[in-house]
Short mmCIF file of C-alpha atoms in Angstrom, two decimals:
data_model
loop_
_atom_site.label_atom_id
_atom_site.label_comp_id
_atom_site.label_asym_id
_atom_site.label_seq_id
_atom_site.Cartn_x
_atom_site.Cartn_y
_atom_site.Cartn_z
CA UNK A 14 83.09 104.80 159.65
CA UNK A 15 86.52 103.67 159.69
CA UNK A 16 87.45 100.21 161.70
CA UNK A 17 89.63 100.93 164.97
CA UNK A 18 92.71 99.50 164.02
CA UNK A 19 95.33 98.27 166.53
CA UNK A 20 99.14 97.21 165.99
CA UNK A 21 102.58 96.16 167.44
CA UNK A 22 105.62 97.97 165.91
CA UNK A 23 108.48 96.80 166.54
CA UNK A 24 111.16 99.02 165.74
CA UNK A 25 114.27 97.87 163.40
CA UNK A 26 116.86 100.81 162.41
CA UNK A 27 115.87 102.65 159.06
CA UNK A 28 112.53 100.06 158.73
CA UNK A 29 110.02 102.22 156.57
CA UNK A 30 106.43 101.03 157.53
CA UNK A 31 102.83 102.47 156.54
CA UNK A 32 100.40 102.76 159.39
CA UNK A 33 96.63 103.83 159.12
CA UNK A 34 95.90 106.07 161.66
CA UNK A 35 92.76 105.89 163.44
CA UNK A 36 91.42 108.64 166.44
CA UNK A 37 89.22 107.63 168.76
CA UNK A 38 89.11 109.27 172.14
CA UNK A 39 86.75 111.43 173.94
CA UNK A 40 87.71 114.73 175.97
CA UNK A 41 86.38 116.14 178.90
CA UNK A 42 86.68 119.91 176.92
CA UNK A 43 86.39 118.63 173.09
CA UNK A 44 84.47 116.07 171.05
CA UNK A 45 86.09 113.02 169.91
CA UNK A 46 87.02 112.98 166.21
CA UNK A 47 87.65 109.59 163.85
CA UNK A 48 90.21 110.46 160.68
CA UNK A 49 91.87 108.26 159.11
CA UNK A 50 95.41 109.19 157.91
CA UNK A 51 97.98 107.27 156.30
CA UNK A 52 101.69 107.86 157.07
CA UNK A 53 104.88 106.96 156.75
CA UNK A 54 106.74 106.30 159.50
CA UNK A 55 110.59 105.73 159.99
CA UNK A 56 113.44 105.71 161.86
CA UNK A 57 115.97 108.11 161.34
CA UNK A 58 118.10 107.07 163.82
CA UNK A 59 118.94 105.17 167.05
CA UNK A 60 120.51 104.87 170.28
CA UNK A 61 120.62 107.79 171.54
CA UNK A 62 120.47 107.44 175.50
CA UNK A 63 116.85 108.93 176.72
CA UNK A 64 117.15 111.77 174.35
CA UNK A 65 114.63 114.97 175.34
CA UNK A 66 114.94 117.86 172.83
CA UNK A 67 115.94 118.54 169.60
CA UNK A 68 116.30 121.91 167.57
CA UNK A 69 116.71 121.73 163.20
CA UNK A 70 119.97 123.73 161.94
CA UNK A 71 120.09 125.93 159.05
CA UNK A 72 121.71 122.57 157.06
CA UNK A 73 119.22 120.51 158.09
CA UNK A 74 121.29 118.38 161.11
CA UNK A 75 119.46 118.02 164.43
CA UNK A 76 120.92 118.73 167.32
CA UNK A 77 119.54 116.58 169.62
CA UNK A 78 120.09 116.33 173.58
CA UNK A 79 120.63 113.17 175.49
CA UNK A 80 119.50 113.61 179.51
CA UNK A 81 122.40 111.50 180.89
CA UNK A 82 124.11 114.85 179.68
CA UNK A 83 125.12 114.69 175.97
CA UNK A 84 124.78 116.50 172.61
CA UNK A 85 124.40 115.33 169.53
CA UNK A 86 124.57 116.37 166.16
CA UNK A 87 122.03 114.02 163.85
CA UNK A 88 123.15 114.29 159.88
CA UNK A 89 120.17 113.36 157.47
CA UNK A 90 121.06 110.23 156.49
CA UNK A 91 120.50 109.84 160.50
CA UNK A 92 124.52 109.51 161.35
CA UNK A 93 124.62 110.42 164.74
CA UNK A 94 128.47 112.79 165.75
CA UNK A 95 130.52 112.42 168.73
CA UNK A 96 128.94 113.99 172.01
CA UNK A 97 129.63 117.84 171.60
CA UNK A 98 132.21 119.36 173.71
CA UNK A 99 132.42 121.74 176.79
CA UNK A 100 128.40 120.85 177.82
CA UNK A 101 128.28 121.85 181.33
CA UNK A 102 127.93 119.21 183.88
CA UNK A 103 124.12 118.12 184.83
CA UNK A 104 122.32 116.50 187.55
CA UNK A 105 121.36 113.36 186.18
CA UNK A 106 118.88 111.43 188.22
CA UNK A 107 115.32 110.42 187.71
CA UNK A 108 113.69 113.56 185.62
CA UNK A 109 117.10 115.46 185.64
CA UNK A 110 119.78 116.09 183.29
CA UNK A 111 120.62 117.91 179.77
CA UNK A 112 116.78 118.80 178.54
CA UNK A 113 116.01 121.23 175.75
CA UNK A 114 117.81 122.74 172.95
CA UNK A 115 116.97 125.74 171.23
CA UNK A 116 118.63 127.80 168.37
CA UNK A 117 119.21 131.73 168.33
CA UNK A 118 116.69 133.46 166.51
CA UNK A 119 119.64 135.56 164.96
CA UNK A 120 121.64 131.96 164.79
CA UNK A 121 122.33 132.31 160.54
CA UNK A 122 124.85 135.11 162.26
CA UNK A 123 125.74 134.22 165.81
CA UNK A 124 125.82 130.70 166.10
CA UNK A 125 124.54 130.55 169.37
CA UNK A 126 122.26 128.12 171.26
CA UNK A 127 120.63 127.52 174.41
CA UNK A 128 120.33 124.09 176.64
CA UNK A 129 118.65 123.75 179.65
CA UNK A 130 119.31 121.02 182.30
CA UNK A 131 119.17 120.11 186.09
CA UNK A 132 122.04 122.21 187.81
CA UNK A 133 123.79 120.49 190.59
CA UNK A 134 125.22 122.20 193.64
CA UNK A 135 127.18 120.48 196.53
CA UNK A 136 125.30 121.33 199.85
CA UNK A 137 125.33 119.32 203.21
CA UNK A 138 122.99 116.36 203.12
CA UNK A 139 123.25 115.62 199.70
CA UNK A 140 123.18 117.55 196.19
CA UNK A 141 120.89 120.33 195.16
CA UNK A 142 119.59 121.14 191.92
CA UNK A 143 117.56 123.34 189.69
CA UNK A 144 117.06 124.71 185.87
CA UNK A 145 119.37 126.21 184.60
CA UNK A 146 119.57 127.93 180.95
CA UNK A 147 123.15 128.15 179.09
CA UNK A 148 124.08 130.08 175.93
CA UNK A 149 126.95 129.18 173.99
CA UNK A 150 128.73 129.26 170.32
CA UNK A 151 128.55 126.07 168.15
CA UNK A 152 131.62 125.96 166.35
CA UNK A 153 131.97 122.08 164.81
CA UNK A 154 131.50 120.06 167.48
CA UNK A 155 132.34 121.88 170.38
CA UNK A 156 129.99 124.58 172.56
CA UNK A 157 131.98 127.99 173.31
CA UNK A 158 131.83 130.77 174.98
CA UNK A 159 129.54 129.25 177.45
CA UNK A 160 127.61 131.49 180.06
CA UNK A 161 124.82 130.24 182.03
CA UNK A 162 121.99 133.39 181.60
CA UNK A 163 119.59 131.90 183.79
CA UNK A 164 119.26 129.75 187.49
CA UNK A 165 116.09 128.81 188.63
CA UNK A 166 116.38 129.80 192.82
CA UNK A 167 116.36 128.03 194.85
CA UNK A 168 117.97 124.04 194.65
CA UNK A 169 116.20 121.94 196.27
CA UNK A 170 116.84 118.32 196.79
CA UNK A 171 115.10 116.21 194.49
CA UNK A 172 114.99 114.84 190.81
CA UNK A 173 111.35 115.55 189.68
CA UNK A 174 110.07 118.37 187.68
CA UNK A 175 111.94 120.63 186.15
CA UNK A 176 110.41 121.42 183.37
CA UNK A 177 112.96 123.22 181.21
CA UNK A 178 111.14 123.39 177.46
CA UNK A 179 112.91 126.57 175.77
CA UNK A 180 111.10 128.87 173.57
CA UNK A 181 111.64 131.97 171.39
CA UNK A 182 108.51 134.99 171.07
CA UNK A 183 108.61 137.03 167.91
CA UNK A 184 109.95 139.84 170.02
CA UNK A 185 113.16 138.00 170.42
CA UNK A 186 112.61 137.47 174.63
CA UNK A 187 113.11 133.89 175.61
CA UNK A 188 110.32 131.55 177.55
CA UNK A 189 112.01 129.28 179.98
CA UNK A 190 109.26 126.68 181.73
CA UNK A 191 109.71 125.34 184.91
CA UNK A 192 108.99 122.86 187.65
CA UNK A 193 107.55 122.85 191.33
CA UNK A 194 110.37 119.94 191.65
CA UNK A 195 108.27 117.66 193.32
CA UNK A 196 108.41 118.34 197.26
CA UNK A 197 107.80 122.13 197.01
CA UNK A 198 104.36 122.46 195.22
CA UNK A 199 103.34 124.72 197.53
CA UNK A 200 105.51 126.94 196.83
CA UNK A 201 104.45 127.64 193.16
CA UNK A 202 102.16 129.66 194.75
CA UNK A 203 105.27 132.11 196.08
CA UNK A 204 106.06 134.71 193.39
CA UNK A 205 109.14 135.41 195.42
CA UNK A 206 110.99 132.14 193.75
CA UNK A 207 111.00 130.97 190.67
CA UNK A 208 109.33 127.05 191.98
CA UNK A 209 106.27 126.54 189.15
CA UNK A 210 106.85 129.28 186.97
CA UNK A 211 107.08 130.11 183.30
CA UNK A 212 110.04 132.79 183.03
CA UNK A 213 110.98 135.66 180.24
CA UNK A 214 114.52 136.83 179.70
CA UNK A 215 116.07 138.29 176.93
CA UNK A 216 118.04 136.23 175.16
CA UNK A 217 121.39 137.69 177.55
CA UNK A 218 119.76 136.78 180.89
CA UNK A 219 118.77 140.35 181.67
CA UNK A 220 114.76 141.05 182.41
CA UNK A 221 112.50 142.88 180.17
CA UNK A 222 111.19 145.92 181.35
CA UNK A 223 107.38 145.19 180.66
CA UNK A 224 107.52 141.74 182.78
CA UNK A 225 104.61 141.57 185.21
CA UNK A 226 106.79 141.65 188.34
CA UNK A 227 109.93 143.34 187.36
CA UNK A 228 108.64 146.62 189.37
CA UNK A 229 106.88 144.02 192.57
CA UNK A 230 109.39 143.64 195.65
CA UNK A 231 107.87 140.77 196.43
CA UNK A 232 108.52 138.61 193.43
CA UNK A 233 111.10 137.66 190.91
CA UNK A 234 111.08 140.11 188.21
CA UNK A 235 111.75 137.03 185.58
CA UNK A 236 108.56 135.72 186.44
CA UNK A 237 105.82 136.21 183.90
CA UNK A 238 103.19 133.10 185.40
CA UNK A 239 103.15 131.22 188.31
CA UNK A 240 101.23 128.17 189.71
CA UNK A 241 102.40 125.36 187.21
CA UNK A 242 103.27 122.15 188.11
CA UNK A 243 105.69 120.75 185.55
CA UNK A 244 105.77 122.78 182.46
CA UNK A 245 107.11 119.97 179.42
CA UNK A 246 105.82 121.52 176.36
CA UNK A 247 105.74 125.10 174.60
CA UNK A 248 105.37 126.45 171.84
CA UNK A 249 104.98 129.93 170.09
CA UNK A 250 101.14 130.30 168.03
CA UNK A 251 102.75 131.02 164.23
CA UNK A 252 99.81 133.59 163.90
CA UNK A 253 99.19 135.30 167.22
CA UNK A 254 102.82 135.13 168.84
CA UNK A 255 101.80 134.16 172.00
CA UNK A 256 103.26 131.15 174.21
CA UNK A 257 101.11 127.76 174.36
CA UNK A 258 102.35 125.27 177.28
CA UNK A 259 101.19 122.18 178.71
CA UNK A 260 101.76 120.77 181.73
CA UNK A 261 101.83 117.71 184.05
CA UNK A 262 99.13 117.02 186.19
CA UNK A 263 99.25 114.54 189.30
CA UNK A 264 96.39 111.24 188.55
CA UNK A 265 94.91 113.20 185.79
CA UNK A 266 94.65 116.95 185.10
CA UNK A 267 96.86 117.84 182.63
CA UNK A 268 96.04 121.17 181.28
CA UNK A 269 97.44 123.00 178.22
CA UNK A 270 97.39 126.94 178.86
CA UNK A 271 98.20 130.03 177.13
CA UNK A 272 100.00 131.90 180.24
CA UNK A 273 99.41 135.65 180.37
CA UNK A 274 101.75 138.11 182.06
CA UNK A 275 101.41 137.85 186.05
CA UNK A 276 98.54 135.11 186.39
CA UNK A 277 97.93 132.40 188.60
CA UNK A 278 97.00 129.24 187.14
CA UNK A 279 96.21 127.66 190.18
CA UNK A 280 99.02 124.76 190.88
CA UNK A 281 98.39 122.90 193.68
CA UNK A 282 95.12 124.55 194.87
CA UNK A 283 92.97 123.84 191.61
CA UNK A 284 93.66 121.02 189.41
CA UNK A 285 91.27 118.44 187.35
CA UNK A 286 93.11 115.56 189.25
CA UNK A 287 93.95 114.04 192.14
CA UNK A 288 97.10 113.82 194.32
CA UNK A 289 98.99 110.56 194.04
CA UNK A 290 98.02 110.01 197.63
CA UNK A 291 94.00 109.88 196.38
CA UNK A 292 93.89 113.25 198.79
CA UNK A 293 91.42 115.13 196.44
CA UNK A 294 92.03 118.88 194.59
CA UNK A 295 89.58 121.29 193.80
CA UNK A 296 88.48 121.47 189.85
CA UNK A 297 87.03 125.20 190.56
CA UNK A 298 89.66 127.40 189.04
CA UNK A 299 87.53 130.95 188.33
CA UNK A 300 86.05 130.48 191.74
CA UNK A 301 89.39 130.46 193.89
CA UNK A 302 90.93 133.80 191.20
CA UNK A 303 92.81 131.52 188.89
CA UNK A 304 93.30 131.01 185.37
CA UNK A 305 90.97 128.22 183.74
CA UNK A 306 92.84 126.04 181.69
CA UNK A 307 91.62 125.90 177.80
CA UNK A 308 92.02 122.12 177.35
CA UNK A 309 92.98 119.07 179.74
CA UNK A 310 92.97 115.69 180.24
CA UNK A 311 91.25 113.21 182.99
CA UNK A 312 92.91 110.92 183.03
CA UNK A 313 96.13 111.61 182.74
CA UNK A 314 98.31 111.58 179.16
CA UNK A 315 101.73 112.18 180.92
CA UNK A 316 102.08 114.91 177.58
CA UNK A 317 105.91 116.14 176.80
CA UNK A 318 106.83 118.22 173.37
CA UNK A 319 104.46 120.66 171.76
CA UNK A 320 104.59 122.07 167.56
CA UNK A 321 102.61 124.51 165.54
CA UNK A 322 102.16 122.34 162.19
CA UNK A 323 102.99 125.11 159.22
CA UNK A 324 104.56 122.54 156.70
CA UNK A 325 103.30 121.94 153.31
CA UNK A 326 103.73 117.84 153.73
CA UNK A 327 100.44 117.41 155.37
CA UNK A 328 98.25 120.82 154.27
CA UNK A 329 95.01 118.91 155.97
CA UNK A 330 96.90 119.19 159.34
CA UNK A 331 98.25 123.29 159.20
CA UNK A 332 97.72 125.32 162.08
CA UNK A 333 97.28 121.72 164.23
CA UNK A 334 98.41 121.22 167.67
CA UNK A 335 100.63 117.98 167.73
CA UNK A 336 101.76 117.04 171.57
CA UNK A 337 103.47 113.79 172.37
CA UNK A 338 102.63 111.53 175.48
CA UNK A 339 105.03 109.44 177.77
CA UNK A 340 102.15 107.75 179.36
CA UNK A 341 99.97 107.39 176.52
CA UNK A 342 102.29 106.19 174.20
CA UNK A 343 100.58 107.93 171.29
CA UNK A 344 100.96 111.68 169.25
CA UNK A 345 97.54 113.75 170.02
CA UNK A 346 96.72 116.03 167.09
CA UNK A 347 94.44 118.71 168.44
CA UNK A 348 92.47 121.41 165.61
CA UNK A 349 91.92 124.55 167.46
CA UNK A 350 89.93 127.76 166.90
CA UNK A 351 91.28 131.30 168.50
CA UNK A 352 91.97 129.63 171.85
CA UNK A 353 90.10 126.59 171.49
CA UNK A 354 90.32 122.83 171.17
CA UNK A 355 87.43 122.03 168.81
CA UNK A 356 88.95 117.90 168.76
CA UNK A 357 91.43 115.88 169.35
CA UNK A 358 92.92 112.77 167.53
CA UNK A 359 95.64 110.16 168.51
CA UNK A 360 97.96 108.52 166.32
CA UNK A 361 100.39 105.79 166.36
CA UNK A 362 98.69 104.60 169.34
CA UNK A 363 100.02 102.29 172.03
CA UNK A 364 103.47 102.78 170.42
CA UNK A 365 106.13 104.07 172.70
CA UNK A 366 106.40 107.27 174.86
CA UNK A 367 107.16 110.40 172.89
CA UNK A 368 109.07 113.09 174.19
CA UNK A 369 109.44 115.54 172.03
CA UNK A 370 107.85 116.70 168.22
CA UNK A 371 108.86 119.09 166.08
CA UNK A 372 109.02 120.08 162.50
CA UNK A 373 111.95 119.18 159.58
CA UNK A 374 112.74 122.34 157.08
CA UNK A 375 110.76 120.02 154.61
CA UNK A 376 107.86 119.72 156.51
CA UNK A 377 108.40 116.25 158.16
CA UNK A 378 107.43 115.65 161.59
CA UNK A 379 110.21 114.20 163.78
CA UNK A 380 109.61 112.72 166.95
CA UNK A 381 111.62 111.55 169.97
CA UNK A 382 111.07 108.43 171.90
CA UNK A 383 112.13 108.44 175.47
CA UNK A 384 114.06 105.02 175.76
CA UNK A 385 117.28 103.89 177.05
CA UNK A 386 118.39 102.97 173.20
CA UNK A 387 115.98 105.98 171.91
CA UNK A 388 114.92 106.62 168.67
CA UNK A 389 114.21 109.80 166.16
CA UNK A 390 110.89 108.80 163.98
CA UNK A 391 110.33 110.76 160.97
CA UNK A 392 106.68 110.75 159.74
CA UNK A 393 105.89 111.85 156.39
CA UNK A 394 102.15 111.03 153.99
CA UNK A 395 102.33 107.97 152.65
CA UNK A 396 102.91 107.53 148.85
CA UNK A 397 100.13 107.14 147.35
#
């Protein structure tokens, strides 16, 4: 039985530390597991302003998105470039601003990438917003050719949820998560906008013609799952192909989902929480026609970021689910089965609040902390 360990880092630019990992939490949909697991853990670099996504280039840089509205290019050695040009202007208040990155599949040959970020749009009584999705040529350090493929309708006042995690299927189509931004929950439960939805483009803007809804009057033919609250992580299974999410619950509920094409999953009629207000939600998700979630947690984790571990750097930990926490301040590490959770584990506990994890070329996992001076970690085993 290994001893609970806690610590105190305090963070010092390019400080290498060692830190024995201990898990020890229990689940309301998966037993508790106790591993320990020694890593390395450093910083690659700092002060980057609340930074929120990140996507690896073929050279090994990061881009890396800052939500006051800049891009960055990250080199190796953790030198951090001059905010990219031509980014289009953002909504930057509370949850909004420049969010996720995401390479072309094709990029070795096109160059292109995607952001998404909180749109703004000048109406009387203040300024709207939504998500929006742009595409655009990386040449140095400068975006070009930039077209916006994708709006989220309609704006809506307000600086909560939007969502906005970016993610490519093996058939080339592109997941875009959203938001019920806050005041509009209730309409996640309206197909005929695009409030609480998960939506699939190809990567041009245009629809697929084997969406759910693309031949339904009565909804947005983008749409391929509705009734999510605030959709912050997603990521592609490496041997199924289908899309994993997770999303935000209110006090507790936070539910990771696989989304199928044209289901409910229940957002704000069902939840495992409660509303901020204490008003109660009902748990029964089956019972009312929607889609159970596979895993959540009670209370809540506050999760944001979401990788598929295929390195070779930790072979114990392939085909894991790794999902950073803003609230918990920790990394979860979930083993899964088919569409299971069989446990969960949670390193670098009480640390800082993670926003985003993904994996290096070499098989490192990189994490960003949400901070005003933020930080990209780099773990890696420890030597032994």
């Amino acid at each position: 039985m290994f001893q609970q360990l806690s610590f105190k880092i305090r963070f010092q630019p390019y400080m290498l530390f060692v830190l024995l990992i201990c898990g020890s939490f229990f689940s309301s949909t998966a037993h508790a597991q106790r591993i320990a697991t020694q890593v390395d853990v450093r910083i690659l670099a700092s002060g980057l302003q609340h930074p929120w996504g990140m996507a690896f280039l073929p050279d090994g840089k990061i881009l890396v998105t800052e939500r006051v509205g800049r891009l960055r290019i990250v080199a190796p050695d953790g030198r951090i470039s001059a905010p990219v040009k031509n980014v289009p202007a953002v909504y930057s208040e509370k949850q909004g601003g420049l969010l996720d990155v995401a390479l072309d599949p094709n990029y070795d040959s096109n160059q292109l990438i995607y952001i998404s970020y909180a749109e703004p749009a000048t109406a009387s009584g203040g300024t709207l917003a939504s998500t929006a999705v742009a595409r655009a040529k990386l040449v140095d350090n400068n975006l070009t050719n930039v077209k916006v493929i994708f709006r989220q309708d309609p704006k809506t006042h307000g600086g909560q949820h939007f969502g906005s995690r970016l993610a490519f299927a093996p058939d080339g189509n592109l997941f875009i998560t959203l938001g019920d931004r806050g005041s509009h929950m209730e309409e996640a439960q309206n197909p005929s906008n695009h409030i609480g939805t998960i939506i699939r483009i190809r990567p041009d803007g245009t629809t697929p013609d084997d969406n759910p809804f693309v031949k339904d009057s009565k909804a947005k033919p983008e749409i391929w799952s509705y009734g999510h609250r605030s959709v912050q992580g997603a990521a592609i299974h490496p041997e199924t192909g289908e899309l994993w999410i997770h999303e935000h619950g209110p006090r507790g509920g936070d539910e990771i989902n696989i989304p199928k094409p044209g289901k409910n999953y229940g957002w704000p009629e069902a939840n495992y929480g409660v509303h901020y207000s204490m008003i109660p939600i009902k748990d029964e998700h089956a019972e009312q026609g929607f889609e159970e979630p596979i895993y959540y947690w009670t209370p809540s984790v506050a999760p944001s970021g979401m990788l598929f571990y295929t390195g070779g750097l930790f072979p114990g930990w392939r085909g894991n689910l790794f999902i950073g926490t803003l609230a918990g301040q920790h990394l979860i590490r979930l083993t899964i089965s088919n569409d299971k959770v069989l446990s969960e584990e949670r390193l670098l506990q009480n640390t800082v609040r993670l926003r985003d994890v993904e994996q290096g070329p070499e098989g490192a996992i990189y994490l960003l902390t949400d901070e005003e001076a933020g930080k990209i970690l780099k773990m890696t085993p420890a030597a032994q």
